[in-house]
Amino acid sequence: MSDFRLMIAGPVDVDDEVLSALAEPTLPHYGQEWMAILSETFEMLQHLFQTHNDILVIPGPGSSAFEMALASMIPQGHSLVMPSNGFFGQRMRDIAESRGIGVHMIEFPMGQPVDPATVRDQLPDLLSQADAAGAPIRAMGLIHHETSTGILNPLQEVAAVSAEFDLPLVVDAVSSLGGVSIPVDEWGIDVVVTVANKCIAVPPAVAIMSVSDRVWQMAGENPTKHGWYQNLNTWKWYIENWGDWHPHPTTMPTNSVVALHRRLKRIEQIGLEGYFAAIHDAAAYFRSEMAALGFELLPDPAFAAPMLSALKTRPDVDPAEMLRYIVEHHGLMASGGLADLRGKIIRVGHMGRASEMGYVEGFLDGVRAYLKVKELGATPV
Ligand SMILES: *Cc1c(COP(=O)(O)O)cnc(C)c1O
């Protein structure tokens, strides 16, 4: 067993009642007992996603669900428009391009939010250029919580712009769904992807995706071949034809789905508002204590996601050294910066058990102890 606990940007530390599901006898991925668990899981997920759209539970990482959605919706040679402000925006572009889909990036600086008005201004030209080039734009992508910078992009406003231009919106809510309210139906979002191992707080195993009727239709009409497993049409076939006993094409990680089911029951019991509030309160307390120690938020507080604190380092602190000290002496692991922000920020998660006060206080103690050792002129090893 590791001698440290997770406060990284995901995966997250999870409750023992969830872990115990992984140690129970394995169920088959079909039949009555399985269907009872799966159907309840879908219902609870619809509640969490605030949607009546179909939900898919897909073995694999979040990226795999994006690949499935984009390749199914957009014929090869057609394109995606992507307002982007960080590492995961670039990831979505790479996924689309790998499937022969063109990508029009609308770039914003890392550390700044996506601006919906700029997106609206640029769209008419981008749409007509893409049409003229014979590669029409068929959808818009957005990272909701850009986990590389802790910015929560203005999803509702971007969804309004995509609706204005009649573009289906594909949202990466991998590190936001379950941390803040996302009324999927009310905001009219066509595809929303999350994973078990961030705000929902289950060990890594599955991606979870909501799919609108319009997206099922786009997939059905897509004339290009785009694989079997990562193909919405394959999943549709199993829902329609094997729906009462095996509504997915392949074997499922049944222990992980039982763990997910158990966790969703717990979240229902806490209530969504209470569940979000615990994350929010942990973040607010942590940020005020860290500000007092000289660590400021990277994003404008109005756009800072409660799920993760991305903090600028102090000029006298090497963030890698501080994080190493806290893992070794206080048993808590947080994240550093990605790409251009490596060595410049720390990222401390408030998802899963990391929202518990014991974790938050433990990390703050670690920072204070590190600063004290440095003040005394010792080498913090
Ligand atoms: C963690 C994360 C991902 C990566 O998901 P995988 O499950 O590793 O594919 C994608 N997007 C965001 C915003 C994330 O935080």
mmCIF file of C-alpha atoms and ligand atoms in Angstrom:
data_model
loop_
_atom_site.group_PDB
_atom_site.id
_atom_site.type_symbol
_atom_site.label_atom_id
_atom_site.label_comp_id
_atom_site.label_asym_id
_atom_site.label_seq_id
_atom_site.Cartn_x
_atom_site.Cartn_y
_atom_site.Cartn_z
ATOM 1 C CA MET A 1 0.000 0.000 0.000
ATOM 2 C CA SER A 2 1.314 3.479 -0.828
ATOM 3 C CA ASP A 3 2.266 5.646 2.132
ATOM 4 C CA PHE A 4 0.766 8.803 0.652
ATOM 5 C CA ARG A 5 -2.755 9.957 -0.210
ATOM 6 C CA LEU A 6 -3.921 11.806 -3.298
ATOM 7 C CA MET A 7 -4.656 15.507 -3.636
ATOM 8 C CA ILE A 8 -3.651 15.530 -7.313
ATOM 9 C CA ALA A 9 -5.823 16.634 -10.230
ATOM 10 C CA GLY A 10 -7.114 13.033 -10.541
ATOM 11 C CA PRO A 11 -7.432 10.187 -9.963
ATOM 12 C CA VAL A 12 -8.657 10.928 -6.467
ATOM 13 C CA ASP A 13 -8.591 9.225 -3.108
ATOM 14 C CA VAL A 14 -11.863 7.342 -2.541
ATOM 15 C CA ASP A 15 -13.916 6.109 0.422
ATOM 16 C CA ASP A 16 -13.426 2.605 1.846
ATOM 17 C CA GLU A 17 -17.050 1.666 1.065
ATOM 18 C CA VAL A 18 -16.242 2.248 -2.617
ATOM 19 C CA LEU A 19 -12.942 0.368 -2.471
ATOM 20 C CA SER A 20 -14.636 -2.613 -0.846
ATOM 21 C CA ALA A 21 -16.798 -3.132 -3.961
ATOM 22 C CA LEU A 22 -13.611 -3.927 -5.864
ATOM 23 C CA ALA A 23 -12.865 -6.806 -3.478
ATOM 24 C CA GLU A 24 -16.280 -8.490 -3.830
ATOM 25 C CA PRO A 25 -16.961 -11.551 -6.023
ATOM 26 C CA THR A 26 -17.163 -10.541 -9.679
ATOM 27 C CA LEU A 27 -20.585 -10.363 -11.349
ATOM 28 C CA PRO A 28 -21.155 -11.304 -14.983
ATOM 29 C CA HIS A 29 -21.806 -8.350 -17.302
ATOM 30 C CA TYR A 30 -25.256 -9.633 -18.268
ATOM 31 C CA GLY A 31 -28.372 -11.039 -16.688
ATOM 32 C CA GLN A 32 -30.885 -9.930 -14.098
ATOM 33 C CA GLU A 33 -28.636 -8.972 -11.205
ATOM 34 C CA TRP A 34 -26.340 -6.996 -13.477
ATOM 35 C CA MET A 35 -29.251 -5.227 -15.205
ATOM 36 C CA ALA A 36 -30.740 -4.154 -11.867
ATOM 37 C CA ILE A 37 -27.460 -2.496 -10.882
ATOM 38 C CA LEU A 38 -26.841 -1.008 -14.325
ATOM 39 C CA SER A 39 -30.363 0.444 -14.690
ATOM 40 C CA GLU A 40 -30.156 2.118 -11.292
ATOM 41 C CA THR A 41 -26.704 3.414 -12.173
ATOM 42 C CA PHE A 42 -28.055 4.993 -15.381
ATOM 43 C CA GLU A 43 -30.947 6.604 -13.470
ATOM 44 C CA MET A 44 -28.635 8.089 -10.860
ATOM 45 C CA LEU A 45 -26.278 9.319 -13.583
ATOM 46 C CA GLN A 46 -29.164 11.007 -15.403
ATOM 47 C CA HIS A 47 -29.923 12.786 -12.163
ATOM 48 C CA LEU A 48 -26.281 13.819 -11.719
ATOM 49 C CA PHE A 49 -26.087 15.001 -15.362
ATOM 50 C CA GLN A 50 -29.529 16.681 -15.017
ATOM 51 C CA THR A 51 -30.594 15.109 -18.296
ATOM 52 C CA HIS A 52 -33.057 12.778 -19.961
ATOM 53 C CA ASN A 53 -30.499 11.971 -22.645
ATOM 54 C CA ASP A 54 -29.104 8.447 -22.922
ATOM 55 C CA ILE A 55 -26.100 7.695 -20.735
ATOM 56 C CA LEU A 56 -23.274 5.376 -21.743
ATOM 57 C CA VAL A 57 -20.824 3.850 -19.278
ATOM 58 C CA ILE A 58 -17.741 3.095 -21.341
ATOM 59 C CA PRO A 59 -14.779 1.033 -20.144
ATOM 60 C CA GLY A 60 -11.657 3.176 -20.544
ATOM 61 C CA PRO A 61 -10.460 6.745 -20.014
ATOM 62 C CA GLY A 62 -12.284 9.979 -20.814
ATOM 63 C CA SER A 63 -10.233 10.422 -23.982
ATOM 64 C CA SER A 64 -11.708 7.211 -25.338
ATOM 65 C CA ALA A 65 -15.243 8.605 -25.011
ATOM 66 C CA PHE A 66 -14.247 11.785 -26.872
ATOM 67 C CA GLU A 67 -12.782 9.701 -29.641
ATOM 68 C CA MET A 68 -16.048 7.765 -29.864
ATOM 69 C CA ALA A 69 -18.231 10.876 -29.869
ATOM 70 C CA LEU A 70 -16.198 12.910 -32.349
ATOM 71 C CA ALA A 71 -15.535 10.075 -34.801
ATOM 72 C CA SER A 72 -19.221 9.103 -34.735
ATOM 73 C CA MET A 73 -20.620 12.610 -35.137
ATOM 74 C CA ILE A 74 -18.264 14.152 -37.662
ATOM 75 C CA PRO A 75 -17.521 12.529 -41.037
ATOM 76 C CA GLN A 76 -13.853 12.358 -41.991
ATOM 77 C CA GLY A 77 -12.824 15.505 -43.827
ATOM 78 C CA HIS A 78 -15.422 17.633 -42.029
ATOM 79 C CA SER A 79 -14.466 19.702 -39.016
ATOM 80 C CA LEU A 80 -14.764 20.748 -35.395
ATOM 81 C CA VAL A 81 -14.433 24.241 -33.936
ATOM 82 C CA MET A 82 -12.681 24.385 -30.615
ATOM 83 C CA PRO A 83 -12.337 27.396 -28.314
ATOM 84 C CA SER A 84 -9.335 26.412 -26.216
ATOM 85 C CA ASN A 85 -7.231 27.746 -23.355
ATOM 86 C CA GLY A 86 -4.967 24.949 -22.235
ATOM 87 C CA PHE A 87 -3.551 21.461 -22.312
ATOM 88 C CA PHE A 88 -6.833 19.543 -22.520
ATOM 89 C CA GLY A 89 -8.099 21.719 -25.370
ATOM 90 C CA GLN A 90 -5.017 20.675 -27.327
ATOM 91 C CA ARG A 91 -5.752 17.048 -26.369
ATOM 92 C CA MET A 92 -9.260 17.262 -27.844
ATOM 93 C CA ARG A 93 -7.764 18.679 -31.054
ATOM 94 C CA ASP A 94 -5.265 15.797 -31.237
ATOM 95 C CA ILE A 95 -8.070 13.260 -30.784
ATOM 96 C CA ALA A 96 -10.198 14.808 -33.552
ATOM 97 C CA GLU A 97 -7.276 15.115 -35.967
ATOM 98 C CA SER A 98 -6.279 11.499 -35.362
ATOM 99 C CA ARG A 99 -9.699 10.543 -36.762
ATOM 100 C CA GLY A 100 -9.327 12.625 -39.916
ATOM 101 C CA ILE A 101 -11.449 15.500 -38.590
ATOM 102 C CA GLY A 102 -10.285 19.066 -39.269
ATOM 103 C CA VAL A 103 -10.014 21.361 -36.253
ATOM 104 C CA HIS A 104 -10.402 25.150 -36.124
ATOM 105 C CA MET A 105 -8.926 26.355 -32.857
ATOM 106 C CA ILE A 106 -10.050 29.639 -31.310
ATOM 107 C CA GLU A 107 -7.163 30.129 -28.925
ATOM 108 C CA PHE A 108 -7.167 31.980 -25.623
ATOM 109 C CA PRO A 109 -4.064 32.368 -23.442
ATOM 110 C CA MET A 110 -3.425 29.651 -20.857
ATOM 111 C CA GLY A 111 -4.704 31.064 -17.556
ATOM 112 C CA GLN A 112 -7.449 33.149 -19.206
ATOM 113 C CA PRO A 113 -11.044 31.948 -19.642
ATOM 114 C CA VAL A 114 -12.630 31.273 -23.027
ATOM 115 C CA ASP A 115 -14.534 34.423 -24.031
ATOM 116 C CA PRO A 116 -17.951 33.601 -25.573
ATOM 117 C CA ALA A 117 -18.217 36.992 -27.311
ATOM 118 C CA THR A 118 -14.937 36.392 -29.168
ATOM 119 C CA VAL A 119 -16.168 32.943 -30.191
ATOM 120 C CA ARG A 120 -19.403 34.458 -31.510
ATOM 121 C CA ASP A 121 -17.461 37.127 -33.454
ATOM 122 C CA GLN A 122 -15.130 34.626 -35.111
ATOM 123 C CA LEU A 123 -17.667 31.944 -35.983
ATOM 124 C CA PRO A 124 -19.315 33.424 -39.101
ATOM 125 C CA ASP A 125 -15.966 33.728 -40.917
ATOM 126 C CA LEU A 126 -14.758 30.315 -39.763
ATOM 127 C CA LEU A 127 -18.016 28.675 -40.865
ATOM 128 C CA SER A 128 -17.937 30.205 -44.331
ATOM 129 C CA GLN A 129 -14.219 29.491 -44.833
ATOM 130 C CA ALA A 130 -14.767 25.854 -43.821
ATOM 131 C CA ASP A 131 -17.754 25.551 -46.180
ATOM 132 C CA ALA A 132 -15.735 27.062 -49.023
ATOM 133 C CA ALA A 133 -12.935 24.565 -48.359
ATOM 134 C CA GLY A 134 -15.418 21.676 -48.522
ATOM 135 C CA ALA A 135 -14.827 20.787 -44.848
ATOM 136 C CA PRO A 136 -17.907 22.141 -43.074
ATOM 137 C CA ILE A 137 -17.864 22.609 -39.311
ATOM 138 C CA ARG A 138 -20.221 20.065 -37.776
ATOM 139 C CA ALA A 139 -19.751 20.584 -34.033
ATOM 140 C CA MET A 140 -18.115 22.672 -31.324
ATOM 141 C CA GLY A 141 -15.885 21.311 -28.546
ATOM 142 C CA LEU A 142 -15.222 22.868 -25.139
ATOM 143 C CA ILE A 143 -13.246 21.944 -22.053
ATOM 144 C CA HIS A 144 -15.420 22.963 -19.105
ATOM 145 C CA HIS A 145 -12.841 22.800 -16.325
ATOM 146 C CA GLU A 146 -9.416 23.219 -17.946
ATOM 147 C CA THR A 147 -7.597 21.192 -15.299
ATOM 148 C CA SER A 148 -4.178 22.440 -16.436
ATOM 149 C CA THR A 149 -4.986 25.915 -15.056
ATOM 150 C CA GLY A 150 -7.966 25.473 -12.733
ATOM 151 C CA ILE A 151 -10.194 27.610 -14.948
ATOM 152 C CA LEU A 152 -13.898 26.918 -15.200
ATOM 153 C CA ASN A 153 -14.893 28.091 -18.666
ATOM 154 C CA PRO A 154 -18.294 29.825 -19.043
ATOM 155 C CA LEU A 155 -20.162 26.770 -20.302
ATOM 156 C CA GLN A 156 -23.680 28.184 -20.273
ATOM 157 C CA GLU A 157 -22.648 31.185 -22.395
ATOM 158 C CA VAL A 158 -20.646 29.049 -24.849
ATOM 159 C CA ALA A 159 -23.608 26.660 -25.125
ATOM 160 C CA ALA A 160 -25.798 29.650 -26.024
ATOM 161 C CA VAL A 161 -23.369 30.604 -28.818
ATOM 162 C CA SER A 162 -23.239 27.055 -30.176
ATOM 163 C CA ALA A 163 -27.069 26.966 -30.151
ATOM 164 C CA GLU A 164 -27.216 30.286 -32.005
ATOM 165 C CA PHE A 165 -25.158 28.731 -34.817
ATOM 166 C CA ASP A 166 -26.955 25.374 -34.559
ATOM 167 C CA LEU A 167 -23.696 23.548 -33.748
ATOM 168 C CA PRO A 168 -23.911 20.500 -31.452
ATOM 169 C CA LEU A 169 -21.669 21.029 -28.421
ATOM 170 C CA VAL A 170 -19.280 18.348 -27.117
ATOM 171 C CA VAL A 171 -18.161 19.116 -23.573
ATOM 172 C CA ASP A 172 -15.215 17.743 -21.643
ATOM 173 C CA ALA A 173 -16.608 17.786 -18.099
ATOM 174 C CA VAL A 174 -14.057 15.202 -16.967
ATOM 175 C CA SER A 175 -12.985 17.241 -13.946
ATOM 176 C CA SER A 176 -16.172 19.277 -13.390
ATOM 177 C CA LEU A 177 -19.206 16.992 -13.506
ATOM 178 C CA GLY A 178 -20.031 16.149 -9.904
ATOM 179 C CA GLY A 179 -18.180 19.226 -8.645
ATOM 180 C CA VAL A 180 -20.468 21.963 -9.929
ATOM 181 C CA SER A 181 -24.017 21.952 -11.291
ATOM 182 C CA ILE A 182 -24.241 21.245 -15.053
ATOM 183 C CA PRO A 183 -27.893 21.332 -16.163
ATOM 184 C CA VAL A 184 -27.281 19.441 -19.389
ATOM 185 C CA ASP A 185 -30.850 19.592 -20.742
ATOM 186 C CA GLU A 186 -31.525 23.157 -19.689
ATOM 187 C CA TRP A 187 -28.328 24.349 -21.377
ATOM 188 C CA GLY A 188 -28.914 22.089 -24.387
ATOM 189 C CA ILE A 189 -25.563 20.270 -24.361
ATOM 190 C CA ASP A 190 -25.383 17.376 -26.829
ATOM 191 C CA VAL A 191 -22.449 15.380 -25.480
ATOM 192 C CA VAL A 192 -21.047 15.562 -21.961
ATOM 193 C CA VAL A 193 -18.160 13.339 -20.935
ATOM 194 C CA THR A 194 -16.870 12.670 -17.460
ATOM 195 C CA VAL A 195 -14.990 9.841 -15.727
ATOM 196 C CA ALA A 196 -15.520 7.885 -12.520
ATOM 197 C CA ASN A 197 -12.181 8.918 -11.051
ATOM 198 C CA LYS A 198 -12.474 12.661 -10.538
ATOM 199 C CA CYS A 199 -15.408 14.430 -8.835
ATOM 200 C CA ILE A 200 -17.481 11.245 -8.571
ATOM 201 C CA ALA A 201 -14.627 9.639 -6.590
ATOM 202 C CA VAL A 202 -14.399 6.026 -7.774
ATOM 203 C CA PRO A 203 -11.100 4.410 -8.887
ATOM 204 C CA PRO A 204 -10.247 4.774 -12.605
ATOM 205 C CA ALA A 205 -12.100 2.371 -14.937
ATOM 206 C CA VAL A 206 -14.912 4.003 -16.898
ATOM 207 C CA ALA A 207 -15.860 7.098 -18.835
ATOM 208 C CA ILE A 208 -19.466 8.281 -18.649
ATOM 209 C CA MET A 209 -21.118 10.101 -21.534
ATOM 210 C CA SER A 210 -24.548 11.622 -22.174
ATOM 211 C CA VAL A 211 -25.730 11.564 -25.791
ATOM 212 C CA SER A 212 -28.550 13.686 -27.255
ATOM 213 C CA ASP A 213 -31.016 12.478 -29.911
ATOM 214 C CA ARG A 214 -29.372 14.803 -32.403
ATOM 215 C CA VAL A 215 -26.026 13.070 -31.853
ATOM 216 C CA TRP A 216 -27.495 9.578 -32.300
ATOM 217 C CA GLN A 217 -28.932 10.848 -35.570
ATOM 218 C CA MET A 218 -25.623 12.343 -36.741
ATOM 219 C CA ALA A 219 -23.906 9.035 -35.980
ATOM 220 C CA GLY A 220 -26.540 7.110 -37.923
ATOM 221 C CA GLU A 221 -26.041 9.360 -40.947
ATOM 222 C CA ASN A 222 -22.231 9.454 -40.836
ATOM 223 C CA PRO A 223 -21.130 7.986 -44.178
ATOM 224 C CA THR A 224 -17.492 7.276 -43.213
ATOM 225 C CA LYS A 225 -16.198 4.122 -41.529
ATOM 226 C CA HIS A 226 -14.988 4.863 -38.026
ATOM 227 C CA GLY A 227 -14.291 1.645 -36.194
ATOM 228 C CA TRP A 228 -16.442 -0.792 -34.254
ATOM 229 C CA TYR A 229 -15.873 -0.261 -30.527
ATOM 230 C CA GLN A 230 -15.549 3.531 -30.539
ATOM 231 C CA ASN A 231 -18.645 3.861 -32.657
ATOM 232 C CA LEU A 232 -21.968 5.116 -31.296
ATOM 233 C CA ASN A 233 -23.843 3.013 -33.849
ATOM 234 C CA THR A 234 -22.408 -0.173 -32.337
ATOM 235 C CA TRP A 235 -23.523 0.915 -28.858
ATOM 236 C CA LYS A 236 -26.957 1.836 -30.219
ATOM 237 C CA TRP A 237 -27.354 -1.624 -31.743
ATOM 238 C CA TYR A 238 -26.759 -3.302 -28.371
ATOM 239 C CA ILE A 239 -29.082 -0.894 -26.549
ATOM 240 C CA GLU A 240 -31.838 -1.569 -29.076
ATOM 241 C CA ASN A 241 -31.361 -5.306 -29.555
ATOM 242 C CA TRP A 242 -29.864 -6.584 -26.301
ATOM 243 C CA GLY A 243 -31.316 -3.855 -24.076
ATOM 244 C CA ASP A 244 -32.936 -6.123 -21.504
ATOM 245 C CA TRP A 245 -29.835 -8.142 -20.630
ATOM 246 C CA HIS A 246 -26.599 -6.751 -22.178
ATOM 247 C CA PRO A 247 -26.990 -3.123 -23.404
ATOM 248 C CA HIS A 248 -23.311 -2.588 -24.299
ATOM 249 C CA PRO A 249 -21.152 -4.241 -26.945
ATOM 250 C CA THR A 250 -18.445 -5.794 -24.757
ATOM 251 C CA THR A 251 -17.538 -7.147 -21.337
ATOM 252 C CA MET A 252 -17.838 -4.513 -18.636
ATOM 253 C CA PRO A 253 -15.598 -3.905 -15.578
ATOM 254 C CA THR A 254 -18.397 -5.124 -13.320
ATOM 255 C CA ASN A 255 -16.666 -4.570 -9.976
ATOM 256 C CA SER A 256 -15.974 -0.969 -10.981
ATOM 257 C CA VAL A 257 -19.594 -0.418 -11.985
ATOM 258 C CA VAL A 258 -20.733 -1.825 -8.628
ATOM 259 C CA ALA A 259 -18.330 0.647 -6.978
ATOM 260 C CA LEU A 260 -19.784 3.454 -9.103
ATOM 261 C CA HIS A 261 -23.331 2.400 -8.167
ATOM 262 C CA ARG A 262 -22.419 2.437 -4.474
ATOM 263 C CA ARG A 263 -20.840 5.870 -4.774
ATOM 264 C CA LEU A 264 -23.807 7.354 -6.662
ATOM 265 C CA LYS A 265 -26.123 6.081 -3.897
ATOM 266 C CA ARG A 266 -23.956 7.912 -1.377
ATOM 267 C CA ILE A 267 -24.024 11.099 -3.480
ATOM 268 C CA GLU A 268 -27.849 10.877 -3.707
ATOM 269 C CA GLN A 269 -27.987 10.482 0.050
ATOM 270 C CA ILE A 270 -25.797 13.564 0.588
ATOM 271 C CA GLY A 271 -27.750 15.460 -2.075
ATOM 272 C CA LEU A 272 -26.186 17.280 -5.013
ATOM 273 C CA GLU A 273 -26.125 20.673 -3.306
ATOM 274 C CA GLY A 274 -24.389 19.265 -0.237
ATOM 275 C CA TYR A 275 -21.943 17.320 -2.371
ATOM 276 C CA PHE A 276 -20.954 20.437 -4.361
ATOM 277 C CA ALA A 277 -20.792 22.529 -1.170
ATOM 278 C CA ALA A 278 -18.204 20.253 0.473
ATOM 279 C CA ILE A 279 -15.841 20.777 -2.491
ATOM 280 C CA HIS A 280 -16.540 24.491 -2.640
ATOM 281 C CA ASP A 281 -15.980 25.002 1.109
ATOM 282 C CA ALA A 282 -12.716 23.037 1.111
ATOM 283 C CA ALA A 283 -11.443 25.174 -1.790
ATOM 284 C CA ALA A 284 -12.471 28.478 -0.187
ATOM 285 C CA TYR A 285 -10.774 27.648 3.113
ATOM 286 C CA PHE A 286 -7.631 26.270 1.457
ATOM 287 C CA ARG A 287 -7.263 29.337 -0.801
ATOM 288 C CA SER A 288 -7.606 31.844 2.004
ATOM 289 C CA GLU A 289 -4.989 30.015 4.109
ATOM 290 C CA MET A 290 -2.620 29.695 1.141
ATOM 291 C CA ALA A 291 -3.080 33.400 0.269
ATOM 292 C CA ALA A 292 -2.005 34.231 3.832
ATOM 293 C CA LEU A 293 1.173 32.206 3.151
ATOM 294 C CA GLY A 294 1.829 34.139 -0.072
ATOM 295 C CA PHE A 295 0.415 31.756 -2.705
ATOM 296 C CA GLU A 296 -2.097 33.450 -5.022
ATOM 297 C CA LEU A 297 -4.609 31.838 -7.378
ATOM 298 C CA LEU A 298 -3.515 31.625 -11.013
ATOM 299 C CA PRO A 299 -6.982 32.269 -12.492
ATOM 300 C CA ASP A 300 -9.175 35.284 -11.911
ATOM 301 C CA PRO A 301 -11.229 34.170 -8.859
ATOM 302 C CA ALA A 302 -14.449 34.703 -10.866
ATOM 303 C CA PHE A 303 -13.360 31.816 -13.159
ATOM 304 C CA ALA A 304 -11.558 29.604 -10.638
ATOM 305 C CA ALA A 305 -12.988 26.071 -10.483
ATOM 306 C CA PRO A 306 -13.706 24.911 -6.919
ATOM 307 C CA MET A 307 -12.471 21.395 -7.759
ATOM 308 C CA LEU A 308 -8.815 22.391 -8.019
ATOM 309 C CA SER A 309 -6.637 25.207 -6.668
ATOM 310 C CA ALA A 310 -4.023 26.266 -9.216
ATOM 311 C CA LEU A 311 -1.699 28.537 -7.241
ATOM 312 C CA LYS A 312 1.260 30.603 -8.402
ATOM 313 C CA THR A 313 4.399 29.762 -6.515
ATOM 314 C CA ARG A 314 6.259 32.333 -4.405
ATOM 315 C CA PRO A 315 9.491 33.618 -5.987
ATOM 316 C CA ASP A 316 11.518 31.949 -3.205
ATOM 317 C CA VAL A 317 9.806 28.545 -3.496
ATOM 318 C CA ASP A 318 10.630 25.771 -5.939
ATOM 319 C CA PRO A 319 7.225 24.105 -6.298
ATOM 320 C CA ALA A 320 8.650 20.670 -7.199
ATOM 321 C CA GLU A 321 10.798 20.690 -4.058
ATOM 322 C CA MET A 322 7.874 21.783 -1.865
ATOM 323 C CA LEU A 323 5.558 19.109 -3.300
ATOM 324 C CA ARG A 324 8.246 16.456 -2.771
ATOM 325 C CA TYR A 325 8.713 17.563 0.836
ATOM 326 C CA ILE A 326 4.961 17.343 1.514
ATOM 327 C CA VAL A 327 4.680 13.852 0.019
ATOM 328 C CA GLU A 328 7.646 12.601 2.016
ATOM 329 C CA HIS A 329 6.935 14.199 5.360
ATOM 330 C CA HIS A 330 3.166 14.709 5.335
ATOM 331 C CA GLY A 331 2.005 11.869 3.093
ATOM 332 C CA LEU A 332 -0.045 14.003 0.679
ATOM 333 C CA MET A 333 0.573 14.251 -3.056
ATOM 334 C CA ALA A 334 -0.492 17.290 -5.134
ATOM 335 C CA SER A 335 0.290 18.182 -8.778
ATOM 336 C CA GLY A 336 2.695 20.605 -10.410
ATOM 337 C CA GLY A 337 2.144 22.585 -13.615
ATOM 338 C CA LEU A 338 1.760 21.102 -17.104
ATOM 339 C CA ALA A 339 3.464 22.297 -20.304
ATOM 340 C CA ASP A 340 4.391 26.013 -20.079
ATOM 341 C CA LEU A 341 3.327 26.158 -16.441
ATOM 342 C CA ARG A 342 5.743 23.464 -15.270
ATOM 343 C CA GLY A 343 7.771 24.829 -12.335
ATOM 344 C CA LYS A 344 5.495 27.870 -12.025
ATOM 345 C CA ILE A 345 2.374 26.615 -10.251
ATOM 346 C CA ILE A 346 1.077 23.929 -7.944
ATOM 347 C CA ARG A 347 -2.336 22.298 -8.404
ATOM 348 C CA VAL A 348 -4.114 20.940 -5.364
ATOM 349 C CA GLY A 349 -7.294 18.942 -5.871
ATOM 350 C CA HIS A 350 -10.434 19.203 -3.738
ATOM 351 C CA MET A 351 -12.171 16.206 -5.312
ATOM 352 C CA GLY A 352 -12.942 12.935 -3.545
ATOM 353 C CA ARG A 353 -11.493 12.596 -0.069
ATOM 354 C CA ALA A 354 -9.220 15.597 -0.698
ATOM 355 C CA SER A 355 -12.205 17.795 0.246
ATOM 356 C CA GLU A 356 -12.077 16.401 3.806
ATOM 357 C CA MET A 357 -10.673 18.836 6.352
ATOM 358 C CA GLY A 358 -8.060 16.269 7.444
ATOM 359 C CA TYR A 359 -6.513 16.383 3.972
ATOM 360 C CA VAL A 360 -6.772 20.166 3.637
ATOM 361 C CA GLU A 361 -5.254 20.834 7.071
ATOM 362 C CA GLY A 362 -2.635 18.153 6.463
ATOM 363 C CA PHE A 363 -1.484 19.832 3.262
ATOM 364 C CA LEU A 364 -1.451 23.297 4.877
ATOM 365 C CA ASP A 365 0.651 21.889 7.732
ATOM 366 C CA GLY A 366 3.014 20.512 5.105
ATOM 367 C CA VAL A 367 3.381 23.911 3.411
ATOM 368 C CA ARG A 368 3.989 25.653 6.752
ATOM 369 C CA ALA A 369 6.564 23.062 7.804
ATOM 370 C CA TYR A 370 8.371 23.349 4.466
ATOM 371 C CA LEU A 371 8.505 27.137 4.678
ATOM 372 C CA LYS A 372 9.828 26.926 8.222
ATOM 373 C CA VAL A 373 12.611 24.522 7.247
ATOM 374 C CA LYS A 374 13.601 26.861 4.430
ATOM 375 C CA GLU A 375 13.520 29.898 6.707
ATOM 376 C CA LEU A 376 15.941 28.133 9.048
ATOM 377 C CA GLY A 377 18.276 27.798 6.073
ATOM 378 C CA ALA A 378 18.221 24.023 6.049
ATOM 379 C CA THR A 379 17.958 21.997 2.875
ATOM 380 C CA PRO A 380 14.410 20.601 2.873
ATOM 381 C CA VAL A 381 15.036 16.975 2.005
HETATM 382 C C1 LIG B 1 -8.200 14.241 -16.361
HETATM 383 C C2 LIG B 1 -8.698 14.962 -17.549
HETATM 384 C C3 LIG B 1 -8.737 14.363 -18.815
HETATM 385 C C4 LIG B 1 -8.068 13.039 -19.070
HETATM 386 O O1 LIG B 1 -8.923 12.040 -19.070
HETATM 387 P P1 LIG B 1 -8.403 10.548 -19.372
HETATM 388 O O2 LIG B 1 -9.380 9.774 -18.548
HETATM 389 O O3 LIG B 1 -6.999 10.426 -18.874
HETATM 390 O O4 LIG B 1 -8.531 10.354 -20.812
HETATM 391 C C5 LIG B 1 -9.321 15.030 -19.865
HETATM 392 N N1 LIG B 1 -9.816 16.265 -19.699
HETATM 393 C C6 LIG B 1 -9.769 16.895 -18.515
HETATM 394 C C7 LIG B 1 -10.326 18.262 -18.403
HETATM 395 C C8 LIG B 1 -9.211 16.255 -17.407
HETATM 396 O O5 LIG B 1 -9.153 16.889 -16.222
#
